[in-house]
Coordinates of C-alpha atoms in Angstrom, one line a residue:
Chain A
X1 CA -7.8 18.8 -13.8
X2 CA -8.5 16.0 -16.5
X3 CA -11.4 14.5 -14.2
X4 CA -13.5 15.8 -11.7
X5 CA -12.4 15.3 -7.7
X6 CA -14.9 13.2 -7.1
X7 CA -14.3 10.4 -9.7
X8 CA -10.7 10.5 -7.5
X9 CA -12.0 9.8 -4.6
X10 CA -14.5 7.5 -5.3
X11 CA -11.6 5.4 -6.9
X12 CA -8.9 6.2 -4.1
X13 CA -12.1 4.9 -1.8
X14 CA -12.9 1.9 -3.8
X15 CA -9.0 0.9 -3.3
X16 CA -8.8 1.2 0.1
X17 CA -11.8 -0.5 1.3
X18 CA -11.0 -3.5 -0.9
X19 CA -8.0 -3.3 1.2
X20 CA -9.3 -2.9 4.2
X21 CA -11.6 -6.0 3.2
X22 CA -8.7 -8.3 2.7
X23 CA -7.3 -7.4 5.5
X24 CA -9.9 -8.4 7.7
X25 CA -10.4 -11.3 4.9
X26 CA -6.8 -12.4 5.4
X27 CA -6.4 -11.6 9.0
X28 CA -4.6 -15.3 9.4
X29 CA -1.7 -14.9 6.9
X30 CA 0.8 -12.2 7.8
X31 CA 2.2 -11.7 4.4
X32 CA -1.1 -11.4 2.4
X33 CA -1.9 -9.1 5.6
X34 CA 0.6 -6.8 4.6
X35 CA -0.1 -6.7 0.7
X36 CA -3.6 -5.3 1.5
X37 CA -1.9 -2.7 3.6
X38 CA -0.2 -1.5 0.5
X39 CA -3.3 -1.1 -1.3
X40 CA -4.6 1.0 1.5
X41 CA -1.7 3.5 1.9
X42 CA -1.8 3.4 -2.0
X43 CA -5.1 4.8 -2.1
X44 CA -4.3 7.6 0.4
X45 CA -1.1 8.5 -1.8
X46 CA -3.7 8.6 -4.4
X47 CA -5.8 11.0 -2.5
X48 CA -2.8 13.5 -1.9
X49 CA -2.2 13.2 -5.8
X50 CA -5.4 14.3 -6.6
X51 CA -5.7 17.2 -4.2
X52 CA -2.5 18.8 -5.0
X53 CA -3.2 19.2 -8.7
X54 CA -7.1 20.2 -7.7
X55 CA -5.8 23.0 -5.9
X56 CA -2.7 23.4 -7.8
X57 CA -0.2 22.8 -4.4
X58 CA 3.0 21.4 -4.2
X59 CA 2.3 19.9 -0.4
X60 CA -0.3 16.7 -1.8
X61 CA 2.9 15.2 -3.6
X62 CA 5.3 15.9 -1.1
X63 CA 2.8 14.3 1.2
X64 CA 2.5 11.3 -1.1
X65 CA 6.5 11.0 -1.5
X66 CA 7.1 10.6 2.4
X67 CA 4.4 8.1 2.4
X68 CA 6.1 6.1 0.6
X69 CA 9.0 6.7 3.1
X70 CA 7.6 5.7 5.3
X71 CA 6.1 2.4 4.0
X72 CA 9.4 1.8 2.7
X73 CA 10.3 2.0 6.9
X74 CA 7.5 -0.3 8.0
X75 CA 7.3 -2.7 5.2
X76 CA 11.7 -3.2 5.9
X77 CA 10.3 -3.6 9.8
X78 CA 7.3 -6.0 9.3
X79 CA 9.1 -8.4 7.2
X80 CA 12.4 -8.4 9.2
X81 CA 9.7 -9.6 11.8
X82 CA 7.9 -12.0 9.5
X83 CA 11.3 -13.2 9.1
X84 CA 11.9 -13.8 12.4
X85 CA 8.3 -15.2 13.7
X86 CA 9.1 -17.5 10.9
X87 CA 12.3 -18.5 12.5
X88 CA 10.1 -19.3 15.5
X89 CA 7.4 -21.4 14.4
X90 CA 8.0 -22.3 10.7
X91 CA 4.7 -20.5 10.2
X92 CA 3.6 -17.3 8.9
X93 CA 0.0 -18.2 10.2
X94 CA -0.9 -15.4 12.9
X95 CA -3.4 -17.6 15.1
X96 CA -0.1 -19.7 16.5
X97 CA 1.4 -16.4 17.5
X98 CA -0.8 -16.4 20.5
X99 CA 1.1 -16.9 23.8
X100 CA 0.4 -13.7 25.5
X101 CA -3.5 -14.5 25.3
X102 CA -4.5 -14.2 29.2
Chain B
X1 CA -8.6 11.9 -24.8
X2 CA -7.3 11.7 -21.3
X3 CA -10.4 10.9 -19.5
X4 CA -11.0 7.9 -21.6
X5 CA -7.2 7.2 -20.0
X6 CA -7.5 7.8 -16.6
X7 CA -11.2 5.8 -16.6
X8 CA -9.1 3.1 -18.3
X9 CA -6.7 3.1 -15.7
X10 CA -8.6 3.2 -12.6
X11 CA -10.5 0.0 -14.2
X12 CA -7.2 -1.7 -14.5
X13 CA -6.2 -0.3 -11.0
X14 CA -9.7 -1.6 -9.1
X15 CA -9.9 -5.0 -10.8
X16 CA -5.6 -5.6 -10.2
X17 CA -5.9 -4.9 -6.3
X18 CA -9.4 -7.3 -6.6
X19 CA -7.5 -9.6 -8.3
X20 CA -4.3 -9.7 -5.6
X21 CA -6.7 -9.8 -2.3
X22 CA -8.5 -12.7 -3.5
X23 CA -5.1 -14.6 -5.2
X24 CA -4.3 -17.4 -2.8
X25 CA -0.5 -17.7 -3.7
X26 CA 1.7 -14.5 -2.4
X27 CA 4.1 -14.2 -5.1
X28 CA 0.6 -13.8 -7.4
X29 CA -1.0 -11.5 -5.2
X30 CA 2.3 -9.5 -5.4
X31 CA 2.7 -9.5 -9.1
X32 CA -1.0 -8.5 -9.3
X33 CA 0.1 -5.6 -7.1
X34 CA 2.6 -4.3 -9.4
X35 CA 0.3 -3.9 -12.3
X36 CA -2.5 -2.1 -10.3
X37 CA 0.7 0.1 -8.7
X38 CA 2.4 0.8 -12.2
X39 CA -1.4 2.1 -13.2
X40 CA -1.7 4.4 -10.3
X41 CA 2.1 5.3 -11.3
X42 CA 0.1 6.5 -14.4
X43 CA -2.5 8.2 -13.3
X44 CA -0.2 10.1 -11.0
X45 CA 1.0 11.3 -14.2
X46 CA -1.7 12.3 -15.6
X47 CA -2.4 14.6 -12.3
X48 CA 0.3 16.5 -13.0
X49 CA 2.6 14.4 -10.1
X50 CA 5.5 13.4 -12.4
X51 CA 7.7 12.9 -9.7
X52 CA 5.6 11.1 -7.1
X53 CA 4.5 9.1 -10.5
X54 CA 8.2 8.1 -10.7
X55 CA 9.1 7.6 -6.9
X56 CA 5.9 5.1 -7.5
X57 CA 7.4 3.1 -10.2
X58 CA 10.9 3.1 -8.5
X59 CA 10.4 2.7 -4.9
X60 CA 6.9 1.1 -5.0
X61 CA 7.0 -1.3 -7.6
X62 CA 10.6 -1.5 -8.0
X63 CA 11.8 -1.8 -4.4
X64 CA 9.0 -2.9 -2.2
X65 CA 7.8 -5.3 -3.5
X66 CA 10.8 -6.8 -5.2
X67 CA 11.5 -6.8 -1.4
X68 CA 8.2 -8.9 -0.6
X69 CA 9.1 -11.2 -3.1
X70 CA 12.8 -11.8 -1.9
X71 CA 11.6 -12.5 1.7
X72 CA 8.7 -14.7 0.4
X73 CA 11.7 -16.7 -1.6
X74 CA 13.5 -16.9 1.5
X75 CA 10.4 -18.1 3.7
X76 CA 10.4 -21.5 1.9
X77 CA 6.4 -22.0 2.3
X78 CA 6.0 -25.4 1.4
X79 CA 2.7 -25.1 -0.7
X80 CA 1.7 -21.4 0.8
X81 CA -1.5 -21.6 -1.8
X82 CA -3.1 -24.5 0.3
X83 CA -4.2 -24.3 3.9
X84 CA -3.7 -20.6 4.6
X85 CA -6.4 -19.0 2.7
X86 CA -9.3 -17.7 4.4
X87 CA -12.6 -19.5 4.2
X88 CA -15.7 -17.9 2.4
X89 CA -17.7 -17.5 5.9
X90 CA -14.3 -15.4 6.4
X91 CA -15.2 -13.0 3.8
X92 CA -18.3 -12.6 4.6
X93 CA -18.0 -10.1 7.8
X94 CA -15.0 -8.6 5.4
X95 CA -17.2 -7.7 2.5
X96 CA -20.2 -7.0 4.8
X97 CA -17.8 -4.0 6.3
X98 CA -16.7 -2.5 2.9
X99 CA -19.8 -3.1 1.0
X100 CA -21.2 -0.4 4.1
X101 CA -18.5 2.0 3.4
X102 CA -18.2 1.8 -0.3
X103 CA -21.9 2.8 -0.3
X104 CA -21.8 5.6 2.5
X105 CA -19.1 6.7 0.4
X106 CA -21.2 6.9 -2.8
X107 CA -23.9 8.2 -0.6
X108 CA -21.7 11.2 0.3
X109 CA -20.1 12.2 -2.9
X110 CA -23.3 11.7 -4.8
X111 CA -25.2 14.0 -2.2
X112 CA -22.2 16.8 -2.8
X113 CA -22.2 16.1 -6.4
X114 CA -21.7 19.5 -8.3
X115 CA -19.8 21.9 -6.0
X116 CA -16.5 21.3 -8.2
X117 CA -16.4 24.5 -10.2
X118 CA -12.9 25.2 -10.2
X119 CA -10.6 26.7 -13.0
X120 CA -7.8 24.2 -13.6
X121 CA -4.7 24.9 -12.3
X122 CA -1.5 24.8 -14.1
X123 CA 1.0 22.1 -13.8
X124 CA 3.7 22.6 -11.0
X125 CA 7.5 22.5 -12.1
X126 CA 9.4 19.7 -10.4
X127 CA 11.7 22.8 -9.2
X128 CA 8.6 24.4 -7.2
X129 CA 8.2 21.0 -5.7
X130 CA 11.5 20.6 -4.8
X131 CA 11.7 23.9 -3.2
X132 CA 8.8 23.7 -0.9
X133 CA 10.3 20.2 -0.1
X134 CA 13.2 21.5 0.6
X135 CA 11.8 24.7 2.4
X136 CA 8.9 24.2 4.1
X137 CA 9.1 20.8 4.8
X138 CA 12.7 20.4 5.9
X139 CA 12.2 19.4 9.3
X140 CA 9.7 16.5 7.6
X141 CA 13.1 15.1 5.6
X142 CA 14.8 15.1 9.1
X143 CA 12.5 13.4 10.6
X144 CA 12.0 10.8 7.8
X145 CA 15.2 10.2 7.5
X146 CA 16.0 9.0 11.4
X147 CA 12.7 7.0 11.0
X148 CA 14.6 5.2 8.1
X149 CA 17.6 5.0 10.3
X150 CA 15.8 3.6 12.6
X151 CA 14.1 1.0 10.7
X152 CA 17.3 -0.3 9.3
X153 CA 18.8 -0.5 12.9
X154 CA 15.7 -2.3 13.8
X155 CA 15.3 -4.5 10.6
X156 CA 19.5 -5.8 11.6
X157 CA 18.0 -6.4 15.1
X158 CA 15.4 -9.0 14.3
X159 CA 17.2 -10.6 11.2
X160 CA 20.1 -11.4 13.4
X161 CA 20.8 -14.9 13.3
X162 CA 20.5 -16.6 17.4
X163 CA 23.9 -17.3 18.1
X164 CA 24.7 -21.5 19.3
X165 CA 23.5 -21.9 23.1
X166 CA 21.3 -19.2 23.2
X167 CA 18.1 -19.6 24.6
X168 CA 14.8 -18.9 22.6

């Protein structure tokens, strides 16, 4: 362990509240929306990382390798439907999406 | 040696993702992206995680986003740097929200600062990893692999093209 755990955490933290603040920063353009989700899961791969080699287990990185199976799934999903809201409304801005307000 | 790394990295890391959440043009943000994903790549490394270090570089960088990019290409935004961007009373609620976490954060870990006291544990072969993968975790492969299926069966469904005389 090159660093202590903390100094990991503090920076997986620091990366996934910036993302979680341009998310709610960015909460009217879809794709920019989805960039700052990356960050997020990025800093809880980073989190598995550094627990695995703190306690010397295999499961962290296998933890952090089907994350990034599963983004792979739901980035493939939310642009095939960025794609096809586009199609819509020639807009990737979420605040026209809004027909099933009540 | 390698601490001087890893700070170096996390630096570059922190100020890359600042750098694409504030970037008003996508294909920016996305490039920004990369850079603070290839340094994480590296630090991975340097955690003794050479294959999710790879898988980073590969699928991450490599794939993902190369993906954002193509379907950002194929949006045709007509000036995407001007009109979307959020306002600066927009980020104020935003950084309001992670300013509070960031510091209950540092309140935390500085408050159980000095219980780490562990010997360091040796690297793990790529064959251990692949054999609790493989092993323990076999049902987990399953299971990501339908959720992949599914995705791409989904993904076909809503990039289908409307056929003539259909109705919205």
């Amino acid at each position: 362990m090159i660093v202590p755990l903390e100094h990991i955490i503090i920076l997986a933290g620091l990366l996934f509240f910036l993302g979680m603040g341009g998310l709610l920063a960015w909460r009217a353009n879809l794709i920019m929306m989805l960039v700052c989700i990356e960050v997020m899961l990025n800093a809880v791969m980073l989190v598995f990382v550094g627990g695995s080699a703190r306690w010397g287990n295999a499961d962290g990185q296998l933890f952090a390798i089907f994350i990034m199976a599963l983004t792979s799934a739901e980035v493939s999903l939310a642009l095939a439907m960025v794609v096809y809201l586009h199609r819509r409304k020639r807009t990737v801005d979420t605040d026209v999406f809004s027909e099933m307000k009540g | 040696m390698e601490q001087t790394i890893f700070y170096i990295l996390a630096s570059v890391a922190v100020i890359g993702a600042i750098l694409a959440i504030t970037e008003k043009h996508p294909v920016h943000a996305i490039l920004y992206l990369v850079t603070s994903l290839f340094s994480v790549a590296v630090i991975f490394y340097l955690l003794m995680a050479p294959l999710a270090a790879a898988f980073e570089v590969i699928l991450y960088a490599g794939a993902i986003m190369v993906l954002f990019l193509f379907v950002i290409m194929m949006l045709d935004l007509v000036h995407p740097e001007k009109g979307l961007s959020p306002h600066w009373r927009e980020w104020l609620p935003a950084l309001l929200l992670s300013g509070i976490s960031i510091a209950s954060l540092a309140a935390v870990v500085l408050a159980r600062h000095g219980e780490d006291a562990a010997a360091a544990p040796q690297a793990l072969p790529i064959r251990e990893v692949a054999v609790c993968l493989f092993r323990e975790h076999g049902l987990a492969v399953e299971l990501v692999s339908l959720q992949l299926l599914f995705a791409l069966v989904g993904a076909l469904y809503l990039g289908k093209q409307p056929k003539r005389g259909d109705t919205e």
